[in-house]
Short mmCIF file of C-alpha atoms in Angstrom, two decimals:
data_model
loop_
_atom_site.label_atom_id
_atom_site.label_comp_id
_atom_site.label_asym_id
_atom_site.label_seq_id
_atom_site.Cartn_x
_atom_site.Cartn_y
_atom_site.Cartn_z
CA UNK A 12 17.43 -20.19 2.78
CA UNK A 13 19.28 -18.43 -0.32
CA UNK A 14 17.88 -15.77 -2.10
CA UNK A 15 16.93 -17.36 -5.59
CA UNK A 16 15.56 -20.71 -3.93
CA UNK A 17 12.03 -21.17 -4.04
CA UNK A 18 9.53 -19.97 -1.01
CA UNK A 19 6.27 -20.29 -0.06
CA UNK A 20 5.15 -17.27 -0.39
CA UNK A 21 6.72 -13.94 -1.97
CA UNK A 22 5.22 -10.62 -0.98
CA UNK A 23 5.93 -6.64 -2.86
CA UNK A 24 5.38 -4.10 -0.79
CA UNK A 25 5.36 -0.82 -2.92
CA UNK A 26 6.39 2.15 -0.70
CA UNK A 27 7.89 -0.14 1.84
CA UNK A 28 10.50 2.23 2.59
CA UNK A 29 7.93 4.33 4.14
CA UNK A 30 6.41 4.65 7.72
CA UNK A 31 2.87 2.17 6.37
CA UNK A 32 4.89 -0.03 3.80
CA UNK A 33 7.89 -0.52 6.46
CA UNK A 34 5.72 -1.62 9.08
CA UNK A 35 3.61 -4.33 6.84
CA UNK A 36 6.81 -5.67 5.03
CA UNK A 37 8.21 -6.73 8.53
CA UNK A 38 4.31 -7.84 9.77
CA UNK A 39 4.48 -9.92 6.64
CA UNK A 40 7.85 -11.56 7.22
CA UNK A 41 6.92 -12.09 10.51
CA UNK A 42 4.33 -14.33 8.75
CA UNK A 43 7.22 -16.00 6.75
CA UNK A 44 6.96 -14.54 3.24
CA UNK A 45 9.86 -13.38 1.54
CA UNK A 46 9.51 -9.75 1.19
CA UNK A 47 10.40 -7.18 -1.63
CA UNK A 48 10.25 -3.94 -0.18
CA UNK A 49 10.12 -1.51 -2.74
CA UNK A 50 11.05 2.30 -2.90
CA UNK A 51 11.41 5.29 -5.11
CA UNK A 52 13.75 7.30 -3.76
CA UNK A 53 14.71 6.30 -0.07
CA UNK A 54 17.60 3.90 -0.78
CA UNK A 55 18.64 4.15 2.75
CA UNK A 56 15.21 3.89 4.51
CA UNK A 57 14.80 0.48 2.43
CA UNK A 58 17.66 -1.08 3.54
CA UNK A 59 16.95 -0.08 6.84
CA UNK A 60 14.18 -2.29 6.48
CA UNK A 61 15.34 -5.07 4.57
CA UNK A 62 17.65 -5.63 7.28
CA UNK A 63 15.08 -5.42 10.36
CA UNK A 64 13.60 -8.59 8.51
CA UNK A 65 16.96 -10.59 8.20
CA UNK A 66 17.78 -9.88 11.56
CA UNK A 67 15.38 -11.71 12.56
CA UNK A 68 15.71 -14.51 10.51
CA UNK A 69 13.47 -13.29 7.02
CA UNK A 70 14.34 -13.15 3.39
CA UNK A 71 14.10 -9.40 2.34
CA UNK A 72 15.30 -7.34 -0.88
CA UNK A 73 15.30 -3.77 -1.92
CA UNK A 74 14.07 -2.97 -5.53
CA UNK A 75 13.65 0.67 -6.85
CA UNK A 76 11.34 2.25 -9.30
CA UNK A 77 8.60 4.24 -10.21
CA UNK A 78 5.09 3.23 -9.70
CA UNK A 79 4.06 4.96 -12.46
CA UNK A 80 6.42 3.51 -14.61
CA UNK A 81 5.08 0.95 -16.42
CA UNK A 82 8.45 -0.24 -17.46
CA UNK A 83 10.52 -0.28 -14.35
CA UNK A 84 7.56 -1.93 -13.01
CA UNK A 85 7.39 -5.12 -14.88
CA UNK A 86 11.07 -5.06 -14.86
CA UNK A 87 11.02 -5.13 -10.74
CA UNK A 88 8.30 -7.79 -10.95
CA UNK A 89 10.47 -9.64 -13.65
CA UNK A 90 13.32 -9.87 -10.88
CA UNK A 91 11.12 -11.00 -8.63
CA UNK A 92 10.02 -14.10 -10.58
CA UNK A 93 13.48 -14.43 -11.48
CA UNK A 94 14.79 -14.73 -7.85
CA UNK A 95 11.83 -16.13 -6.25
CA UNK A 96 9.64 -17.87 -8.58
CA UNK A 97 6.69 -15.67 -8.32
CA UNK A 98 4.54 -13.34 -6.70
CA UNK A 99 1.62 -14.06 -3.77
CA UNK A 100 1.16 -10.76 -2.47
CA UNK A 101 0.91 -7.61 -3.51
CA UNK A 102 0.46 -4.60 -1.51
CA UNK A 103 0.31 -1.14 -2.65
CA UNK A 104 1.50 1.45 0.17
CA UNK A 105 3.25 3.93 -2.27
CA UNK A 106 1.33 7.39 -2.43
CA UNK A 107 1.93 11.08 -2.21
CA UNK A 108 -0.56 13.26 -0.24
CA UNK A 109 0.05 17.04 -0.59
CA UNK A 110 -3.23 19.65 1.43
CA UNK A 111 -4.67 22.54 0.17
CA UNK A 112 -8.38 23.72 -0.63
CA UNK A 113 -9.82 23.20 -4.04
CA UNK A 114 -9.59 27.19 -5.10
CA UNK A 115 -6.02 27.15 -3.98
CA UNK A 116 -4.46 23.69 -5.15
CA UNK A 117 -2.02 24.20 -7.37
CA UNK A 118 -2.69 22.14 -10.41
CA UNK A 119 1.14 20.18 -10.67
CA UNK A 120 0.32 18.99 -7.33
CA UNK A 121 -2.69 17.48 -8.45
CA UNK A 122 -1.22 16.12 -11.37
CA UNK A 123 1.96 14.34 -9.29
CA UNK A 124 -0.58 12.78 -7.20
CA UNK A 125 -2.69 11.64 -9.79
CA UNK A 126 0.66 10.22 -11.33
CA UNK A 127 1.74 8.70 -8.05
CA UNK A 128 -1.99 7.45 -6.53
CA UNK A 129 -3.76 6.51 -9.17
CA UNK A 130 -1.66 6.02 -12.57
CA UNK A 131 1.02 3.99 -9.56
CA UNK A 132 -1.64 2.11 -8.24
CA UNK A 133 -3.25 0.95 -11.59
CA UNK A 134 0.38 0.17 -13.27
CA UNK A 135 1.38 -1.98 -9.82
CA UNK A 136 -2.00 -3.89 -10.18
CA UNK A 137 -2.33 -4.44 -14.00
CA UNK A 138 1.05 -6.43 -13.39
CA UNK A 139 -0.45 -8.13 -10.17
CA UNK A 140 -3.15 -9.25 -11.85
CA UNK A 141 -1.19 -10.59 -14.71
CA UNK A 142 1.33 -12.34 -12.77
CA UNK A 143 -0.26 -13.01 -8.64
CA UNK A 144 -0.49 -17.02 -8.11
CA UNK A 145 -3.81 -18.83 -7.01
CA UNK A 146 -4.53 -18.14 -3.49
CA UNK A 147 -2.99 -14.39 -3.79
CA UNK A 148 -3.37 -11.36 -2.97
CA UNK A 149 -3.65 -7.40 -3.94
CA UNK A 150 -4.25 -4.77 -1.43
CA UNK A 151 -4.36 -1.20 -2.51
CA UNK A 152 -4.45 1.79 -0.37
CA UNK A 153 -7.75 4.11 -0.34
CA UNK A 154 -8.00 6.81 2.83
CA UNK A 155 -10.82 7.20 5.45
CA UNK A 156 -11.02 10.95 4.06
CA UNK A 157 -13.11 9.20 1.30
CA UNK A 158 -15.98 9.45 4.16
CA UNK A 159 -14.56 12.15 6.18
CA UNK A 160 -14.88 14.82 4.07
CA UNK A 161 -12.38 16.88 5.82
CA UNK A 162 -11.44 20.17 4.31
CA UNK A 163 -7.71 20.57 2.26
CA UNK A 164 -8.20 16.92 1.27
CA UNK A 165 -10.40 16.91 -1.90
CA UNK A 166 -7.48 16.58 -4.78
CA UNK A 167 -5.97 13.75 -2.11
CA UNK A 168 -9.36 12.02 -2.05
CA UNK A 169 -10.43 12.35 -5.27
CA UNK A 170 -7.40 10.11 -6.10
CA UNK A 171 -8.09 7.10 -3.27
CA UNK A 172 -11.60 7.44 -4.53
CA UNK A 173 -10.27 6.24 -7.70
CA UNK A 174 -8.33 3.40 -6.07
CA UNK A 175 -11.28 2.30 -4.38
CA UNK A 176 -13.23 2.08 -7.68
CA UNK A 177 -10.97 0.09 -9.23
CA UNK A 178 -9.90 -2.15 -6.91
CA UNK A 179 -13.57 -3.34 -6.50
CA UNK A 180 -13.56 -3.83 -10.19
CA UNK A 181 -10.37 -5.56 -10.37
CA UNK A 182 -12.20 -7.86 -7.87
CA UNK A 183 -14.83 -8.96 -10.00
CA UNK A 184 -12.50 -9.05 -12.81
CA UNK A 185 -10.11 -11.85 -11.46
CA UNK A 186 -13.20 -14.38 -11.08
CA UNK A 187 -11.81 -17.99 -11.30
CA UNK A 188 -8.05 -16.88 -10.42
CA UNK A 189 -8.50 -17.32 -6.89
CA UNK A 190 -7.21 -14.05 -6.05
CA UNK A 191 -8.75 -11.58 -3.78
CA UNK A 192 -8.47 -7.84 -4.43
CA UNK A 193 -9.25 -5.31 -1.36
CA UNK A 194 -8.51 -2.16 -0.35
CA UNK A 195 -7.46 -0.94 3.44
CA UNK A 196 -8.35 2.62 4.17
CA UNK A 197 -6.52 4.10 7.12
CA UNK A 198 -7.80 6.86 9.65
CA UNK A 199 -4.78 9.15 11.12
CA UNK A 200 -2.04 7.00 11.40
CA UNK A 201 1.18 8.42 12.98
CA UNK A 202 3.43 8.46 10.57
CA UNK A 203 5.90 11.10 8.60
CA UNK A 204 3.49 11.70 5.48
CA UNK A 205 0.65 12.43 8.10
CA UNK A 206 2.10 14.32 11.06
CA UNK A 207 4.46 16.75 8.59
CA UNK A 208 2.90 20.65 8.91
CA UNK A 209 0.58 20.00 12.06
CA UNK A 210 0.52 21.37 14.94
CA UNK A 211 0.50 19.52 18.28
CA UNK A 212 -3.18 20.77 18.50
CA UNK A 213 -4.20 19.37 15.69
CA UNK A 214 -2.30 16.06 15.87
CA UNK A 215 -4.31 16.27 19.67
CA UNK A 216 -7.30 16.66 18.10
CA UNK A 217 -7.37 13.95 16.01
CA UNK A 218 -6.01 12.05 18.45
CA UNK A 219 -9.46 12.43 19.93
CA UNK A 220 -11.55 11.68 17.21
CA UNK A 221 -11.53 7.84 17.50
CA UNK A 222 -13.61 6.33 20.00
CA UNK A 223 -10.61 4.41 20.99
CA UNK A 224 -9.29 8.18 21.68
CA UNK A 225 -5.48 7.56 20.10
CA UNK A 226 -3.79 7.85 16.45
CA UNK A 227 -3.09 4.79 14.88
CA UNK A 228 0.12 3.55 14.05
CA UNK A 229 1.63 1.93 11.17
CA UNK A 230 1.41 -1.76 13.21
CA UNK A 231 -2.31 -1.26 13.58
CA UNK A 232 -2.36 -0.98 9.87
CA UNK A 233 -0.59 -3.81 9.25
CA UNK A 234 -2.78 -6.08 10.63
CA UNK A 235 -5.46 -5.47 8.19
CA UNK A 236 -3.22 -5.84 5.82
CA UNK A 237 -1.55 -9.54 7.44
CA UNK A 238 -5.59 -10.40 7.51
CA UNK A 239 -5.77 -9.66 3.65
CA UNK A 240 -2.78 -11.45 2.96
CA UNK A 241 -3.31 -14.69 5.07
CA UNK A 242 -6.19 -15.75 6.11
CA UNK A 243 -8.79 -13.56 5.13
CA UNK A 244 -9.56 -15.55 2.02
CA UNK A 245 -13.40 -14.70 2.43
CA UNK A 246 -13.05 -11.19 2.00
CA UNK A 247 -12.96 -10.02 -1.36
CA UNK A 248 -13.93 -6.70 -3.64
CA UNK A 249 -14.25 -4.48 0.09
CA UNK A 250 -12.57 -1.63 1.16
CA UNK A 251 -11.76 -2.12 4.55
CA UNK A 252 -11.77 0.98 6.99
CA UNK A 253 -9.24 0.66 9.44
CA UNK A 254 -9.57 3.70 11.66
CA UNK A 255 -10.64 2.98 15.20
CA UNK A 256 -13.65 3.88 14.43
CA UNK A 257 -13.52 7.39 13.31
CA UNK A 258 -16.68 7.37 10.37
#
């Protein structure tokens, strides 16, 4: 199949140049959408996915821009309903997470995540609700910290707290679209964005944490995310915690 024929189903995968948004834009075309995996600023990385998906037989693009953008963002989902024909599934992986306690966080920090977390998530979603078909999908990213509590993380909560409150409103606001609207909220997850600055000792102990006694990784993730997208049609307006059972 050519890109600019019509598919079944058409996924964007915001941040899917990262460790998260790489490993659910292949999970997806593993399910058969068409995929447009998204980046900001990791051209390479992208393409690096794109073509792990049409090596084995998917339909994958690379589109840049900026989340918070509310330009380049109805632009990118322009191109997609140019080349494709629509949109089915959104799913919001993009997100910046920098640590420090409240009396030391510096204050442009806060404000890029805000920018990237929240204003990102909200611009991506305004346009999936606008444009997602019947029997799609959004799926936003909140955090397990949001129950955790763990210290360094409040400016990087606050934010996925945020997410989480208006994805569950988003929910109630598409009534009669058929769309469902959840969020996933990860535990540790092994990836780049988590494991940067710790030591082995603390990667070790929250390794432990889990009853299941491991890290995630960014295919555990992904399933929630496949069950969102597919066939978990009954699920709608929850934020799912997908942790191995960490809190």
């Amino acid at each position: 199949m050519t890109i600019g024929q019509a598919t079944e189903r058409v996924a964007i995968v915001t941040g899917g140049s990262g460790g998260i948004g790489g490993a659910v834009a292949r999970r997806l075309a593993a399910d058969g959408m068409t995929v447009v995996v998204h980046y900001a600023g990791s051209a390479a990385r992208a393409q690096e996915v794109v073509e792990s998906i049409t090596a084995t037989g998917g339909i994958a693009i690379a589109l840049r821009g900026d989340v918070a953008d509310a330009a380049e963002m109805e632009q990118l989902f322009d191109t997609v309903q140019e080349r494709f024909g629509g949109v089915d599934v959104v799913v919001n992986t993009a997100g910046i997470m920098l640590l420090a306690p409240v009396a030391e966080m510096d204050l442009d920090a806060f404000d890029r995540m805000q920018r990237v977390n929240v204003r990102g998530t909200f611009v991506v979603s305004q346009q999936a609700a606008r444009r997602l078909r019947p029997g799609g999908a959004l799926i936003n990213f909140s955090t397990s910290i949001t129950r955790l509590q763990a210290p360094a993380y409040a400016a990087y909560a606050a934010t996925k707290g945020a997410v989480e409150a208006m994805t569950l409103i988003l929910a109630r606001e598409m009534r009669g679209r058929d769309v469902t609207v959840n969020a996933v909220a990860p535990g540790p997850t092994a990836t780049p964005l988590f494991l940067d600055g710790k030591s082995a000792e603390q990667v070790d102990r929250l390794a432990a944490a889990p009853p299941l006694e491991r890290l995630g990784t960014p295919e555990d993730i992904a399933e929630s995310v496949a069950f969102l997208a597919g066939p978990g049609r009954w699920v709608n307006g929850q934020v799912v915690f997908t942790n191995g059972g960490i809190g």
